[in-house]
């Protein structure tokens, strides 16, 4: 944001006032902490749950049952975008600085705090924006039975809507690494000088300033409308983020299940120092033939990564 941007700071302040407080819950049991202390690997699911419409509880149940292709006893981490939250910290009336989606018609929805309580997991949630006039907000979340440190909120430069990434340190096998969930803008407003790809690159550059840890697992809806030709992808690569260890580019044709079908969702790993031995990322399909109007209720496919650490 530059001085020439005029009223952008005032608009951003309006978006900030229209959401509730961040949430930090530590609900995992001592048994979960004990399993994390002895684990040598974990699984990560990154998923845009379409304003809470994705069936997170069902996905976790299938993950625990070993139905998603990885052992169900590995400690899980969920990196969630468009998580919905409802509580009394959200202003009763909207001030107008909000997303315009009519989410009240979208039922059922799974509220992220309720999901955390149902699972008995630790939660770090940071709101980005209010959902229209409804007394809910949505944002990014980290959900896991792993011990989590304090959340870091990374507010991205304002382009179309307020966007705030969430990051937290997880402890596993006596070692620490950074987890982050982010959702970049899909486009820029008409007449605004940073349109589309340029706005996302600006947001990515700011995000990377807040993620300086040597080992980072990033779950992201990058909204790469122009694919890996965008500057966002080059910035992430220059910061040593790769789609797996070793870096193998995905072969699936889309992660956004609606039209136009695009690859816009990623799990990326920075492995400076070599803590991660291997990271294999794949897309999760509800239907083996990838049919149906949505995937576990969302318009995005979940991504799943099996991450093994060095002894």
PDB file of N, CA, C and O in Angstrom, residues 170-201:
ATOM      1  N   UNK A 170       4.186 -25.797  15.153  1.00  0.00           N
ATOM      2  CA  UNK A 170       3.769 -27.112  15.640  1.00  0.00           C
ATOM      3  C   UNK A 170       4.991 -27.862  16.151  1.00  0.00           C
ATOM      4  O   UNK A 170       6.099 -27.712  15.620  1.00  0.00           O
ATOM      5  N   UNK A 171       4.781 -28.664  17.176  1.00  0.00           N
ATOM      6  CA  UNK A 171       5.849 -29.476  17.742  1.00  0.00           C
ATOM      7  C   UNK A 171       5.539 -30.939  17.500  1.00  0.00           C
ATOM      8  O   UNK A 171       4.462 -31.429  17.849  1.00  0.00           O
ATOM      9  N   UNK A 172       6.488 -31.633  16.886  1.00  0.00           N
ATOM     10  CA  UNK A 172       6.313 -33.047  16.589  1.00  0.00           C
ATOM     11  C   UNK A 172       7.655 -33.753  16.715  1.00  0.00           C
ATOM     12  O   UNK A 172       8.665 -33.273  16.201  1.00  0.00           O
ATOM     13  N   UNK A 173       7.658 -34.850  17.461  1.00  0.00           N
ATOM     14  CA  UNK A 173       8.902 -35.593  17.648  1.00  0.00           C
ATOM     15  C   UNK A 173      10.001 -34.749  18.263  1.00  0.00           C
ATOM     16  O   UNK A 173      11.184 -34.957  17.982  1.00  0.00           O
ATOM     17  N   UNK A 174       9.631 -33.779  19.089  1.00  0.00           N
ATOM     18  CA  UNK A 174      10.618 -32.918  19.722  1.00  0.00           C
ATOM     19  C   UNK A 174      11.180 -31.842  18.824  1.00  0.00           C
ATOM     20  O   UNK A 174      12.084 -31.109  19.235  1.00  0.00           O
ATOM     21  N   UNK A 175      10.660 -31.703  17.637  1.00  0.00           N
ATOM     22  CA  UNK A 175      11.144 -30.688  16.703  1.00  0.00           C
ATOM     23  C   UNK A 175      10.011 -29.748  16.320  1.00  0.00           C
ATOM     24  O   UNK A 175       8.841 -30.105  16.384  1.00  0.00           O
ATOM     25  N   UNK A 176      10.373 -28.553  15.893  1.00  0.00           N
ATOM     26  CA  UNK A 176       9.382 -27.527  15.587  1.00  0.00           C
ATOM     27  C   UNK A 176       9.447 -27.141  14.119  1.00  0.00           C
ATOM     28  O   UNK A 176      10.523 -27.099  13.510  1.00  0.00           O
ATOM     29  N   UNK A 177       8.277 -26.869  13.567  1.00  0.00           N
ATOM     30  CA  UNK A 177       8.183 -26.350  12.207  1.00  0.00           C
ATOM     31  C   UNK A 177       6.990 -25.415  12.147  1.00  0.00           C
ATOM     32  O   UNK A 177       6.108 -25.433  13.000  1.00  0.00           O
ATOM     33  N   UNK A 178       6.960 -24.590  11.121  1.00  0.00           N
ATOM     34  CA  UNK A 178       5.918 -23.582  10.979  1.00  0.00           C
ATOM     35  C   UNK A 178       4.834 -24.094  10.041  1.00  0.00           C
ATOM     36  O   UNK A 178       5.123 -24.653   8.975  1.00  0.00           O
ATOM     37  N   UNK A 179       3.584 -23.876  10.440  1.00  0.00           N
ATOM     38  CA  UNK A 179       2.434 -24.188   9.619  1.00  0.00           C
ATOM     39  C   UNK A 179       1.747 -22.880   9.239  1.00  0.00           C
ATOM     40  O   UNK A 179       1.679 -21.960  10.052  1.00  0.00           O
ATOM     41  N   UNK A 180       1.217 -22.806   8.033  1.00  0.00           N
ATOM     42  CA  UNK A 180       0.540 -21.575   7.617  1.00  0.00           C
ATOM     43  C   UNK A 180      -0.580 -21.914   6.647  1.00  0.00           C
ATOM     44  O   UNK A 180      -0.484 -22.855   5.851  1.00  0.00           O
ATOM     45  N   UNK A 181      -1.650 -21.127   6.728  1.00  0.00           N
ATOM     46  CA  UNK A 181      -2.783 -21.251   5.812  1.00  0.00           C
ATOM     47  C   UNK A 181      -3.076 -19.872   5.246  1.00  0.00           C
ATOM     48  O   UNK A 181      -3.166 -18.892   5.995  1.00  0.00           O
ATOM     49  N   UNK A 182      -3.257 -19.790   3.921  1.00  0.00           N
ATOM     50  CA  UNK A 182      -3.446 -18.493   3.272  1.00  0.00           C
ATOM     51  C   UNK A 182      -4.394 -18.636   2.095  1.00  0.00           C
ATOM     52  O   UNK A 182      -4.490 -19.700   1.474  1.00  0.00           O
ATOM     53  N   UNK A 183      -5.084 -17.540   1.796  1.00  0.00           N
ATOM     54  CA  UNK A 183      -6.020 -17.485   0.676  1.00  0.00           C
ATOM     55  C   UNK A 183      -5.818 -16.135  -0.012  1.00  0.00           C
ATOM     56  O   UNK A 183      -6.116 -15.094   0.562  1.00  0.00           O
ATOM     57  N   UNK A 184      -5.303 -16.163  -1.244  1.00  0.00           N
ATOM     58  CA  UNK A 184      -5.041 -14.927  -1.983  1.00  0.00           C
ATOM     59  C   UNK A 184      -6.290 -14.494  -2.743  1.00  0.00           C
ATOM     60  O   UNK A 184      -7.201 -15.278  -3.003  1.00  0.00           O
ATOM     61  N   UNK A 185      -6.318 -13.219  -3.131  1.00  0.00           N
ATOM     62  CA  UNK A 185      -7.451 -12.677  -3.855  1.00  0.00           C
ATOM     63  C   UNK A 185      -7.579 -13.308  -5.241  1.00  0.00           C
ATOM     64  O   UNK A 185      -6.577 -13.495  -5.940  1.00  0.00           O
ATOM     65  N   UNK A 186      -8.813 -13.579  -5.691  1.00  0.00           N
ATOM     66  CA  UNK A 186      -8.995 -14.154  -7.022  1.00  0.00           C
ATOM     67  C   UNK A 186      -8.849 -13.139  -8.149  1.00  0.00           C
ATOM     68  O   UNK A 186      -8.592 -13.507  -9.293  1.00  0.00           O
ATOM     69  N   UNK A 187      -9.032 -11.882  -7.845  1.00  0.00           N
ATOM     70  CA  UNK A 187      -8.979 -10.853  -8.884  1.00  0.00           C
ATOM     71  C   UNK A 187      -8.812  -9.492  -8.200  1.00  0.00           C
ATOM     72  O   UNK A 187      -8.800  -9.393  -6.992  1.00  0.00           O
ATOM     73  N   UNK A 188      -8.698  -8.453  -9.019  1.00  0.00           N
ATOM     74  CA  UNK A 188      -8.656  -7.100  -8.496  1.00  0.00           C
ATOM     75  C   UNK A 188      -9.885  -6.335  -8.937  1.00  0.00           C
ATOM     76  O   UNK A 188     -10.542  -6.699  -9.920  1.00  0.00           O
ATOM     77  N   UNK A 189     -10.257  -5.283  -8.237  1.00  0.00           N
ATOM     78  CA  UNK A 189     -11.427  -4.495  -8.626  1.00  0.00           C
ATOM     79  C   UNK A 189     -11.191  -3.753  -9.933  1.00  0.00           C
ATOM     80  O   UNK A 189     -10.066  -3.423 -10.290  1.00  0.00           O
ATOM     81  N   UNK A 190     -12.258  -3.490 -10.661  1.00  0.00           N
ATOM     82  CA  UNK A 190     -12.164  -2.780 -11.937  1.00  0.00           C
ATOM     83  C   UNK A 190     -11.581  -1.380 -11.712  1.00  0.00           C
ATOM     84  O   UNK A 190     -11.965  -0.671 -10.790  1.00  0.00           O
ATOM     85  N   UNK A 191     -10.624  -1.023 -12.548  1.00  0.00           N
ATOM     86  CA  UNK A 191     -10.027   0.298 -12.451  1.00  0.00           C
ATOM     87  C   UNK A 191      -8.897   0.402 -11.452  1.00  0.00           C
ATOM     88  O   UNK A 191      -8.268   1.446 -11.334  1.00  0.00           O
ATOM     89  N   UNK A 192      -8.606  -0.684 -10.760  1.00  0.00           N
ATOM     90  CA  UNK A 192      -7.543  -0.664  -9.760  1.00  0.00           C
ATOM     91  C   UNK A 192      -6.240  -1.062 -10.414  1.00  0.00           C
ATOM     92  O   UNK A 192      -6.215  -1.972 -11.249  1.00  0.00           O
ATOM     93  N   UNK A 193      -5.151  -0.432 -10.066  1.00  0.00           N
ATOM     94  CA  UNK A 193      -3.924  -0.620 -10.843  1.00  0.00           C
ATOM     95  C   UNK A 193      -3.299  -1.992 -10.652  1.00  0.00           C
ATOM     96  O   UNK A 193      -2.527  -2.446 -11.491  1.00  0.00           O
ATOM     97  N   UNK A 194      -3.558  -2.650  -9.510  1.00  0.00           N
ATOM     98  CA  UNK A 194      -3.020  -3.992  -9.289  1.00  0.00           C
ATOM     99  C   UNK A 194      -4.127  -4.989  -9.595  1.00  0.00           C
ATOM    100  O   UNK A 194      -4.943  -5.312  -8.741  1.00  0.00           O
ATOM    101  N   UNK A 195      -4.194  -5.467 -10.820  1.00  0.00           N
ATOM    102  CA  UNK A 195      -5.261  -6.369 -11.229  1.00  0.00           C
ATOM    103  C   UNK A 195      -4.766  -7.814 -11.176  1.00  0.00           C
ATOM    104  O   UNK A 195      -3.663  -8.120 -11.619  1.00  0.00           O
ATOM    105  N   UNK A 196      -5.593  -8.687 -10.643  1.00  0.00           N
ATOM    106  CA  UNK A 196      -5.354 -10.116 -10.750  1.00  0.00           C
ATOM    107  C   UNK A 196      -3.987 -10.556 -10.286  1.00  0.00           C
ATOM    108  O   UNK A 196      -3.651 -10.501  -9.105  1.00  0.00           O
ATOM    109  N   UNK A 197      -3.176 -11.029 -11.227  1.00  0.00           N
ATOM    110  CA  UNK A 197      -1.885 -11.629 -10.922  1.00  0.00           C
ATOM    111  C   UNK A 197      -0.961 -10.664 -10.187  1.00  0.00           C
ATOM    112  O   UNK A 197      -0.222 -11.062  -9.287  1.00  0.00           O
ATOM    113  N   UNK A 198      -0.984  -9.400 -10.563  1.00  0.00           N
ATOM    114  CA  UNK A 198      -0.099  -8.436  -9.905  1.00  0.00           C
ATOM    115  C   UNK A 198      -0.473  -8.258  -8.436  1.00  0.00           C
ATOM    116  O   UNK A 198       0.395  -8.142  -7.569  1.00  0.00           O
ATOM    117  N   UNK A 199      -1.775  -8.233  -8.141  1.00  0.00           N
ATOM    118  CA  UNK A 199      -2.209  -8.121  -6.757  1.00  0.00           C
ATOM    119  C   UNK A 199      -1.812  -9.322  -5.939  1.00  0.00           C
ATOM    120  O   UNK A 199      -1.386  -9.204  -4.784  1.00  0.00           O
ATOM    121  N   UNK A 200      -1.936 -10.517  -6.513  1.00  0.00           N
ATOM    122  CA  UNK A 200      -1.530 -11.726  -5.802  1.00  0.00           C
ATOM    123  C   UNK A 200      -0.034 -11.740  -5.542  1.00  0.00           C
ATOM    124  O   UNK A 200       0.428 -12.190  -4.486  1.00  0.00           O
ATOM    125  N   UNK A 201       0.746 -11.252  -6.487  1.00  0.00           N
ATOM    126  CA  UNK A 201       2.192 -11.187  -6.279  1.00  0.00           C
ATOM    127  C   UNK A 201       2.531 -10.234  -5.137  1.00  0.00           C
ATOM    128  O   UNK A 201       3.428 -10.504  -4.327  1.00  0.00           O
TER     129      UNK A 201
END
